[in-house]
């Protein structure tokens, strides 16, 4: 679990501390140390942010050879720095940022949800009967997945809230908004913890 600001990871930590995740061992580091880390020691990597690292070559090699990553922007993330992270693993770079941190003047919501995506298998007892309630999203990056990506949950502007990116032998689950209450109220929704845990399982699966 790597971040520009470890306060941004508070709700992710809580989501990974449930009774069904007791066997998950979490190492936390600052993103400033990222380029010197041996990612092969880990089954998956969660990245929250983009500002304190400029060299993503080890992430590229890790995913190319079958590693899995879950990526969020952080509260400090800029379009330029998140572009560097995205382009290193052939993800479509964010077009722009929408909204502002710590303000609810402009609230965005989900558009469409692809319940047929394998991401949702085993997440609910009966997917057909589920209608996910959209969180209120105050700030996000406008991301359109490229040819190697799929939108799992879209925004009303048809950009992607949650994407699946295939890169080499590995997989990335990409969110468009920081997992903090200043950017959205997603962490307060009942679906947050299951989504975080399923993201880890999904990015490490070989499906």
XYZ file of C-alpha atoms in Angstrom:
207
model
C 0.000 0.000 0.000
C 1.777 3.090 -1.270
C 0.647 6.695 -1.094
C 1.704 10.324 -1.336
C -0.213 10.930 1.882
C -1.046 7.995 4.145
C -4.127 9.792 5.439
C -5.563 9.108 1.966
C -5.415 5.375 2.772
C -7.487 5.447 5.949
C -10.628 3.900 4.480
C -8.684 1.379 2.402
C -6.972 0.153 5.566
C -10.350 -0.229 7.268
C -11.758 -2.089 4.255
C -8.876 -4.570 4.398
C -9.234 -5.261 8.117
C -12.493 -7.195 7.988
C -12.928 -10.801 9.207
C -12.676 -12.153 5.658
C -9.352 -10.381 5.040
C -7.500 -11.384 8.206
C -4.895 -13.302 6.198
C -3.907 -10.278 4.114
C -0.534 -8.862 5.166
C -0.197 -5.178 4.334
C 3.090 -3.293 4.027
C 2.807 0.490 3.832
C 5.332 2.783 2.192
C 5.552 6.303 0.890
C 5.533 6.686 -2.892
C 8.876 8.495 -2.680
C 10.446 5.057 -2.041
C 8.593 3.326 -4.865
C 11.293 3.230 -7.547
C 13.661 1.354 -5.176
C 11.196 -1.318 -4.110
C 11.201 -4.937 -5.242
C 7.555 -5.432 -6.211
C 8.080 -9.129 -6.895
C 7.789 -9.648 -3.128
C 4.093 -8.747 -3.307
C 0.967 -10.393 -4.705
C -0.588 -7.020 -5.452
C 0.123 -3.314 -5.157
C -2.297 -0.558 -4.145
C -1.245 2.941 -5.174
C -2.994 6.065 -3.885
C -1.476 9.136 -5.495
C 1.112 10.040 -8.099
C 3.059 13.092 -6.952
C 6.073 11.674 -5.106
C 7.365 9.379 -7.813
C 8.477 10.064 -11.384
C 9.903 6.668 -12.340
C 7.259 3.989 -12.847
C 9.432 1.481 -14.735
C 9.283 -1.094 -11.922
C 5.478 -0.908 -11.911
C 5.488 -1.387 -15.673
C 7.691 -4.494 -15.435
C 5.738 -5.860 -12.475
C 2.412 -5.715 -14.299
C 3.852 -6.846 -17.642
C 4.997 -10.051 -15.942
C 1.703 -10.826 -14.261
C 1.466 -8.504 -11.259
C -1.772 -6.849 -10.190
C -2.348 -3.244 -9.149
C -5.225 -1.171 -7.779
C -4.698 2.517 -8.504
C -6.408 5.622 -7.124
C -5.514 9.270 -7.546
C -4.667 10.922 -4.233
C -5.824 14.225 -2.815
C -2.597 15.810 -4.071
C -2.617 14.220 -7.539
C -2.245 16.540 -10.515
C -3.305 15.740 -14.070
C 0.327 15.854 -15.271
C 1.662 13.466 -12.628
C -1.265 11.081 -12.969
C -0.652 11.200 -16.722
C 2.920 9.970 -16.125
C 1.647 7.072 -14.027
C -1.076 6.170 -16.519
C 1.093 6.293 -19.627
C 3.781 4.091 -18.036
C 1.420 1.108 -18.193
C -0.391 2.074 -21.394
C -3.473 3.391 -19.609
C -5.318 6.258 -21.225
C -4.188 9.406 -19.446
C -6.793 11.554 -17.703
C -8.201 14.228 -19.994
C -8.796 16.711 -17.201
C -9.890 16.948 -13.588
C -13.501 17.723 -12.769
C -14.696 19.434 -9.574
C -12.760 20.411 -6.482
C -11.561 18.833 -3.253
C -13.486 19.839 -0.116
C -16.467 21.293 -1.929
C -19.850 19.896 -2.915
C -20.754 22.759 -5.271
C -20.681 20.325 -8.183
C -21.749 16.743 -7.485
C -21.267 13.983 -10.065
C -22.652 10.461 -9.999
C -22.465 7.077 -11.701
C -23.855 6.726 -15.196
C -23.975 3.037 -16.148
C -22.787 -0.116 -14.407
C -21.711 -3.205 -16.356
C -23.165 -5.888 -14.091
C -22.122 -8.517 -16.656
C -18.440 -7.807 -16.061
C -16.662 -10.636 -14.239
C -15.720 -8.105 -11.560
C -19.202 -8.511 -10.106
C -19.181 -12.322 -10.024
C -19.464 -13.541 -6.417
C -19.715 -9.955 -5.174
C -23.481 -10.230 -4.735
C -25.787 -13.186 -4.202
C -27.919 -12.113 -7.155
C -26.400 -9.459 -9.425
C -29.635 -9.043 -11.382
C -31.454 -7.825 -8.279
C -28.768 -5.332 -7.272
C -28.959 -1.641 -8.079
C -25.887 0.110 -6.719
C -26.462 3.530 -5.222
C -24.046 6.066 -6.643
C -21.863 7.969 -4.206
C -21.620 11.728 -4.458
C -18.389 12.509 -6.285
C -16.929 15.992 -5.809
C -13.605 15.676 -7.649
C -12.425 13.110 -10.173
C -10.218 12.620 -13.194
C -12.004 12.262 -16.498
C -10.644 8.964 -17.840
C -11.624 7.137 -21.024
C -10.135 3.594 -21.115
C -8.158 2.794 -24.265
C -8.186 -0.342 -26.357
C -6.691 -2.406 -23.515
C -9.267 -1.213 -20.993
C -12.905 -1.749 -20.067
C -15.244 0.518 -18.141
C -16.897 -1.347 -15.283
C -18.702 1.691 -13.847
C -19.085 4.870 -15.864
C -19.869 8.440 -14.889
C -22.755 10.481 -16.303
C -20.277 12.118 -18.715
C -19.375 8.629 -20.027
C -15.893 8.727 -18.544
C -14.897 5.857 -16.280
C -15.254 5.703 -12.498
C -13.929 2.137 -12.320
C -11.871 0.542 -15.090
C -10.200 -2.780 -15.774
C -6.896 -2.434 -17.661
C -5.016 -5.387 -19.175
C -1.280 -4.859 -19.634
C 1.046 -7.674 -20.635
C 0.274 -10.635 -18.360
C -1.045 -8.425 -15.568
C -4.092 -6.407 -14.703
C -4.927 -3.015 -13.199
C -8.100 -1.843 -11.482
C -8.264 1.929 -11.832
C -10.478 4.356 -9.913
C -10.952 7.957 -11.020
C -11.344 9.589 -7.587
C -9.368 9.545 -4.351
C -10.739 7.228 -1.600
C -11.344 10.115 0.798
C -14.397 12.048 1.968
C -13.075 15.349 0.602
C -13.305 13.873 -2.922
C -16.446 11.724 -2.608
C -18.570 9.865 -0.069
C -17.824 6.450 -1.602
C -16.043 5.238 1.592
C -19.319 5.671 3.496
C -21.240 3.378 1.154
C -21.777 -0.264 2.056
C -20.310 -1.324 -1.283
C -16.928 0.345 -0.602
C -15.224 -2.404 1.423
C -16.437 -5.262 -0.847
C -15.286 -3.278 -3.893
C -11.806 -2.740 -2.465
C -11.423 -6.401 -1.551
C -12.793 -7.582 -4.888
C -10.421 -5.209 -6.696
C -7.457 -6.927 -5.038
C -8.747 -10.399 -5.861
C -9.680 -9.433 -9.413
C -6.366 -7.815 -10.338
C -4.469 -10.884 -9.121
C -6.751 -13.414 -10.839
C -5.833 -14.918 -14.192
C -9.360 -14.649 -15.611
